[in-house]
Coordinates of C-alpha atoms and ligand atoms in Angstrom, one line a residue:
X1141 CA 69.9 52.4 6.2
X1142 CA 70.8 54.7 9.4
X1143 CA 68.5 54.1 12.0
X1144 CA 66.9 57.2 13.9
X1145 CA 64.7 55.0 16.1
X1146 CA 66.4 52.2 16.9
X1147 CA 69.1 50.9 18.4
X1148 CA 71.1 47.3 17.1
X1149 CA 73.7 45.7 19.2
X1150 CA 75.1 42.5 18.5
X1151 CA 76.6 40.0 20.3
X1152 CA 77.6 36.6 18.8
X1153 CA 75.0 35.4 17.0
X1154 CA 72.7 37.1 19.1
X1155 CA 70.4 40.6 17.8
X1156 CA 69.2 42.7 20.0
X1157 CA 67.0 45.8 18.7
X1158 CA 65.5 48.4 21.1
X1159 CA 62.8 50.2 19.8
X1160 CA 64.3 54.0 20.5
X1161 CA 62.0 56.8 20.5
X1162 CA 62.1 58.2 24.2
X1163 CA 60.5 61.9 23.7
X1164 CA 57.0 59.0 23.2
X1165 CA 57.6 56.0 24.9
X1166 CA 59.3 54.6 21.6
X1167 CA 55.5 54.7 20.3
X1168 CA 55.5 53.5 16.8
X1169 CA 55.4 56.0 13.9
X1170 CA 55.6 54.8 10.1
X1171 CA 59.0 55.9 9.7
X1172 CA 59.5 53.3 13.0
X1173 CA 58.0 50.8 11.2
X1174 CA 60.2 51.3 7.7
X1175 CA 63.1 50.9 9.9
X1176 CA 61.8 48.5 11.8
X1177 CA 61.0 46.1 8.4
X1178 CA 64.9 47.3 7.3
X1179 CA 66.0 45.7 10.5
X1180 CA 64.1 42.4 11.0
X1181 CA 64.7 41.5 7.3
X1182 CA 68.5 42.3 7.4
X1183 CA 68.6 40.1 10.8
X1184 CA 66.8 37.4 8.6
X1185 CA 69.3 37.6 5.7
X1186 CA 72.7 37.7 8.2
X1187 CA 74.1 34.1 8.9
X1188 CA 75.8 35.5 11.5
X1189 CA 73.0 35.7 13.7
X1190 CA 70.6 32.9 14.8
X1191 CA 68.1 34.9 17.5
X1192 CA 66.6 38.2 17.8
X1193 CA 65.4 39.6 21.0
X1194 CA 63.1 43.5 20.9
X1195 CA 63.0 45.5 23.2
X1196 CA 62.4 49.3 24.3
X1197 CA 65.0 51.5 25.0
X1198 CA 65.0 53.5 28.7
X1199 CA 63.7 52.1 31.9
X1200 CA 59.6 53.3 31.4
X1201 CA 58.3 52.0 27.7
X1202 CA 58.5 48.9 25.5
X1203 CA 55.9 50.8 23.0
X1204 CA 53.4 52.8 24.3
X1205 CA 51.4 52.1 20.7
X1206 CA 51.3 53.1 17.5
X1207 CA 52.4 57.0 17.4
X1208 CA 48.7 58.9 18.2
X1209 CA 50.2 62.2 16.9
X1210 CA 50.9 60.6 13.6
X1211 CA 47.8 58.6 12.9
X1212 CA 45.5 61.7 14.2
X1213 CA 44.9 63.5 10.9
X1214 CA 45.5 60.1 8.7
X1215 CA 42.7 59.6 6.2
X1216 CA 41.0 56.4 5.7
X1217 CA 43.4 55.2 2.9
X1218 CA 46.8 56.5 5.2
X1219 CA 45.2 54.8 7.9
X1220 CA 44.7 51.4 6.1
X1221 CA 48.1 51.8 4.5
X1222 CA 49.9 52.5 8.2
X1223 CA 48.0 49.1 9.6
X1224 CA 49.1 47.5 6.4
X1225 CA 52.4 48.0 7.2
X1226 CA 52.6 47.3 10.3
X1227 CA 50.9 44.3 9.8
X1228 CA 53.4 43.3 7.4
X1229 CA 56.3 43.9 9.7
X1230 CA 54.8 42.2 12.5
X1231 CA 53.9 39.3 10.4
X1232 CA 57.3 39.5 9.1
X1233 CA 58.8 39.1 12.6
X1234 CA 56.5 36.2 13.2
X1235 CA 56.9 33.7 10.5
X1236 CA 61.1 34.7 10.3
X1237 CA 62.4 31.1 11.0
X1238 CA 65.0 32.3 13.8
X1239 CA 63.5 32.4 16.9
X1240 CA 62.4 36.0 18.3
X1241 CA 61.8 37.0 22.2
X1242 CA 60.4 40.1 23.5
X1243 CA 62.0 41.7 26.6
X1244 CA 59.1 43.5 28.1
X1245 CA 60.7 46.5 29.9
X1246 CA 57.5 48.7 30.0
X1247 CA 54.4 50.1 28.5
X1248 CA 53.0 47.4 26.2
X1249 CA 49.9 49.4 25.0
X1250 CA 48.1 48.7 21.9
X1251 CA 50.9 48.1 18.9
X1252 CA 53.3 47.6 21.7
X1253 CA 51.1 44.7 22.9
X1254 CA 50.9 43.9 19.6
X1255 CA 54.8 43.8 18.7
X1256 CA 55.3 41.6 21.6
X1257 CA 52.6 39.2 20.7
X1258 CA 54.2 39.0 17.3
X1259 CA 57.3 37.7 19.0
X1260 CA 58.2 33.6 20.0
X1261 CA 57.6 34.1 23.3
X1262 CA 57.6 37.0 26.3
X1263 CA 59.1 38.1 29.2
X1264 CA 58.3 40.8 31.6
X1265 CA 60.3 42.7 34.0
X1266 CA 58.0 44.1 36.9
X1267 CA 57.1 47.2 35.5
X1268 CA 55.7 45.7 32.6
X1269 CA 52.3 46.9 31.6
X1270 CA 50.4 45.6 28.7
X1271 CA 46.8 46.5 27.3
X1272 CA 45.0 47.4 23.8
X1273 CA 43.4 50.6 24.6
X1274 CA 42.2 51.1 21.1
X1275 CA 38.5 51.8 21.7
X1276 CA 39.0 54.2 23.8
X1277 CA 40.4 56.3 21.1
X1278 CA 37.8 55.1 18.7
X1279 CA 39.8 52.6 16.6
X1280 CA 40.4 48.9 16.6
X1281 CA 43.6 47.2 17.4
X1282 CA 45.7 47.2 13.9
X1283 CA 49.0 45.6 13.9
X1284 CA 47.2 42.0 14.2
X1285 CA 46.0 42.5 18.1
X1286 CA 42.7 40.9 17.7
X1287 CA 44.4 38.1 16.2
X1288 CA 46.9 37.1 18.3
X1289 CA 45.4 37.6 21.3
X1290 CA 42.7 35.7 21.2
X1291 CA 45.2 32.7 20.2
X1292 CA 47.5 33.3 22.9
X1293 CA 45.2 34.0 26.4
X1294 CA 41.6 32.9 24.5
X1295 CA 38.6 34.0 23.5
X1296 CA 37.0 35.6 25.8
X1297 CA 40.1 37.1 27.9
X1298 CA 41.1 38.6 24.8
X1299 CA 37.5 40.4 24.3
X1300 CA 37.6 41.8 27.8
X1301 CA 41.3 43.0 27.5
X1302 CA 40.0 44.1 23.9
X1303 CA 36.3 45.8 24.8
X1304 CA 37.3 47.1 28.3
X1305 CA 40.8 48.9 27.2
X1306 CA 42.4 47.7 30.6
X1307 CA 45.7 47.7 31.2
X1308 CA 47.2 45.1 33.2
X1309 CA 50.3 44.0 35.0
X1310 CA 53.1 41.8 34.8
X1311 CA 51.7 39.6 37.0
X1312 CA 47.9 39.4 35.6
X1313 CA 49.8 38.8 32.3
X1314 CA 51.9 36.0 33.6
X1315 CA 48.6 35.0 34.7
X1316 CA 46.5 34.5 32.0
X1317 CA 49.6 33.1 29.9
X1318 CA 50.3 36.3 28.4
X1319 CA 54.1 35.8 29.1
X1320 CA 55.9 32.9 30.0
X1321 CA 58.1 35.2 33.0
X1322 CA 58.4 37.9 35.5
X1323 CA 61.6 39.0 36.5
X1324 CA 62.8 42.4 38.2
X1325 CA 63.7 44.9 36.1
X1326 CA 67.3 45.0 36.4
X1327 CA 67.9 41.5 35.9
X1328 CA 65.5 41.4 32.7
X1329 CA 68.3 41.8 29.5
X1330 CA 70.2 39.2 31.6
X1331 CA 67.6 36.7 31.7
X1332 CA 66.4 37.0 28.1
X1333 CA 70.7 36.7 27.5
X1334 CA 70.1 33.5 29.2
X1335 CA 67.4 31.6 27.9
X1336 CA 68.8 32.8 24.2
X1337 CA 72.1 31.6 25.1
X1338 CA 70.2 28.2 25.9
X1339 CA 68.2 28.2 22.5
X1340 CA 71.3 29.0 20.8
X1341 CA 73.7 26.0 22.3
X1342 CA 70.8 23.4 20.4
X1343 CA 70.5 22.7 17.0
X1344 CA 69.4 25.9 15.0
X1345 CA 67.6 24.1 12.3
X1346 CA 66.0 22.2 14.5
X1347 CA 64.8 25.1 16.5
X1348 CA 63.9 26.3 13.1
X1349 CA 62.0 23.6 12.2
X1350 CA 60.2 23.8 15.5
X1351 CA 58.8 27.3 15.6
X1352 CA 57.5 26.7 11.8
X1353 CA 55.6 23.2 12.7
X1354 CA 54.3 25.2 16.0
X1355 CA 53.0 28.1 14.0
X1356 CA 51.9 26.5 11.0
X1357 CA 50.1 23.8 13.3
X1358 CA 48.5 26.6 14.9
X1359 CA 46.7 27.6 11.5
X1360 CA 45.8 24.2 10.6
X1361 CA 43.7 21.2 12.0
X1362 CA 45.3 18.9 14.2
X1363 CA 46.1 16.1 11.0
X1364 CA 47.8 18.4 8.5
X1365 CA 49.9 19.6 11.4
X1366 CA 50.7 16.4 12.3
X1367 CA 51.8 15.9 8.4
X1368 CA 53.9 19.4 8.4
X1369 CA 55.6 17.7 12.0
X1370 CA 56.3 14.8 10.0
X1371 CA 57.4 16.2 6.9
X1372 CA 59.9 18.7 8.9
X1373 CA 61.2 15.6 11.5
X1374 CA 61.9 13.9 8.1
X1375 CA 64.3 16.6 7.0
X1376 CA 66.2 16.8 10.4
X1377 CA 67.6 13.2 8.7
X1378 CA 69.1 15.6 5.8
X1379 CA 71.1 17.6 8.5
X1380 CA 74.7 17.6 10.2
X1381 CA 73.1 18.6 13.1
X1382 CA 70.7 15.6 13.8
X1383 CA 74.1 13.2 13.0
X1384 CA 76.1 15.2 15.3
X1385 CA 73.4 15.4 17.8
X1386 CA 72.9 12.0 18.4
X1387 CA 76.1 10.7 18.1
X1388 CA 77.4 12.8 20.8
X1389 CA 75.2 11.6 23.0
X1390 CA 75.9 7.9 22.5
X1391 CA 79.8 9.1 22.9
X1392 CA 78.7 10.8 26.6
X1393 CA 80.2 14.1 25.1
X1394 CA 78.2 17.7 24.2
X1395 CA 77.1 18.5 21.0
X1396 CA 79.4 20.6 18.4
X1397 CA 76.3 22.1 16.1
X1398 CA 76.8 24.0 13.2
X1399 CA 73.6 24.8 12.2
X1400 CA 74.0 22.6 8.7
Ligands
DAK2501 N1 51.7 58.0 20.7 C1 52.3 59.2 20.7 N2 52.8 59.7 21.8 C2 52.8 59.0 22.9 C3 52.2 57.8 23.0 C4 51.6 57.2 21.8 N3 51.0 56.0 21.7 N4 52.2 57.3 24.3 C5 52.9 58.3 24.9 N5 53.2 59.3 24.1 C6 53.9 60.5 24.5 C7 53.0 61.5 25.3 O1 52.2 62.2 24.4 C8 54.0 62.3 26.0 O2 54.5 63.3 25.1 P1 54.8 64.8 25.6 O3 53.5 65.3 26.1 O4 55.9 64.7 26.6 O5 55.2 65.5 24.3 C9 55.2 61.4 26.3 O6 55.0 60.3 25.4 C10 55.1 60.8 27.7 O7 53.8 60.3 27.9 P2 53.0 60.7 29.2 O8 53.3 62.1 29.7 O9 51.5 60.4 28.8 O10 53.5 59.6 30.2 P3 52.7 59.0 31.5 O11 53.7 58.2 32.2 O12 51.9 60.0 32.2 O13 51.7 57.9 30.8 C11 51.1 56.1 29.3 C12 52.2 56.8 30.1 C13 51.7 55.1 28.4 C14 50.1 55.5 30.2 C15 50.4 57.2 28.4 O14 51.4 57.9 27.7 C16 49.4 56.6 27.4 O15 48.3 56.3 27.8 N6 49.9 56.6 26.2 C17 49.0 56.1 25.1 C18 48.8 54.6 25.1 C19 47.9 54.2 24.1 O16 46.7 54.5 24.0 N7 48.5 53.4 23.2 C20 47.8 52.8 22.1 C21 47.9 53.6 20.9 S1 46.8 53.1 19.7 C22 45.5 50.6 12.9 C23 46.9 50.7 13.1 C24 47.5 50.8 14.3 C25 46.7 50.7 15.4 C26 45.3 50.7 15.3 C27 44.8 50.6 14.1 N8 44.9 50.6 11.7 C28 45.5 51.3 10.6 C29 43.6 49.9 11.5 C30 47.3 50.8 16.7 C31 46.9 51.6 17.6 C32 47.6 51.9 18.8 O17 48.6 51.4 19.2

């Protein structure tokens, strides 16, 4: 599929896809979102890359939201059928085994927030602004925003952030945990580059393994989480990776992993 709305680079092992719609602040339309799902599950398939970080294309917008314009006339069933989707995609990028960071560049409003929250983990340049101004276009958040954020900054942050419609900055997001950095906006793609160069030296099963335990812990109580952490520790013993990892460490040397 030839994408009209994003952009895919590549750089060993490493994905990088910037949402690309600049005439609306790369806001989310459906036909986004059919590339969007062409994309992520193309990056799953392709052995030749281990990490995906999103992004928005141009200095201003993340995603300003899902597309207004489109979703103005939709009818009850389109509108259900456009959330599904999204929903879908989102979801998509969230239980994908490889690890996925968002590069907050910009506007982060409503899906925006949404497609970041979806992601591993965040980081903000300066000029990041995030926010779910749903109600005050009459709708709720629908790409999974009253989900996740309430799991990520809690309960009642969330509410306010979701009742209110403010939109906040990098630093108020840093502060209630709603991205683990703030860097300046120049320096941003570099320090995502960095810490996915980082994630990408370790053991990518093990990674793998990690961000499944950590989400499907999340979902469970604390006992069968424990039990999906033990199961998953267990099959590290299966790997190349765990042998090579620990013996190079007893030989003073780094580790040579190859993801098997
Ligand atoms: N959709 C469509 N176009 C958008 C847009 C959006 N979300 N955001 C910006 N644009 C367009 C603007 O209309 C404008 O187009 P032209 O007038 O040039 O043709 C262009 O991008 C530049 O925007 P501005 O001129 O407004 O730029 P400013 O710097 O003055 O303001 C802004 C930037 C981000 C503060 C402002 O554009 C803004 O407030 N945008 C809307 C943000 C927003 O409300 N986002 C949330 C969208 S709602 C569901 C499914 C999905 C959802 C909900 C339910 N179900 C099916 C249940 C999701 C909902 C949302 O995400």
């Amino acid at each position: 599929m030839a994408y009209e709305n994003l952009l895919l680079e590549k750089e060993d092992r490493l994905a990088i896809l910037y949402i690309n719609r600049p005439k609306a602040l790369n806001a989310l339309n459906n036909a986004t979102l059919v590339e969007l799902k062409d994309a992520v599950l193309k990056i799953k398939a392709d052995p030749e890359i281990d990490l995906l970080i999103i992004s928005g294309a141009g200095e201003k917008s993340f995603v300003a939201g899902a597309d207004i314009a489109f979703m103005q006339n939709l009818t009850a069933p389109e509108g259900r059928a456009f959330g599904a989707l999204g929903q879908e995609v989102f979801r998509l990028i969230e239980a994908m085994e490889k690890p996925v960071i968002a590069a907050v560049n910009g506007f982060a409003l409503g899906g925006g927030c949404e497609l970041a929250m979806c992601c591993d983990f965040r980081i903000a340049s300066t000029k990041a602004k995030f926010g779910q101004p749903e109600v005050g276009l009459g709708i709720t958040p629908g790409f999974g925003g009253t989900q996740r954020l309430a799991r990520l900054v809690g309960l009642g942050m969330a509410k306010q952030m979701l009742f209110t419609a403010d939109v906040i900055n990098a630093n108020e997001a840093l502060r209630i945990g709603l991205v683990n950095s703030v860097v300046e906006q120049t320096e941003l793609m570099d320090v995502v580059k960095g810490i996915a160069r980082k994630i990408l030296s370790k053991g990518q099963l093990a990674v793998r393994f990690s961000k499944v335990a950590a989400n499907e812990g999340m979902q469970t109580d604390i006992d069968r989480g424990m039990t999906i952490e033990a199961d998953l520790f267990g099959l590290c013993f299966a790997t190349e990776d765990q042998k090579e990892g620990m013996t190079a460490f007893l030989e003073k040397r780094k580790p040579g992993f190859t993801g098997k």
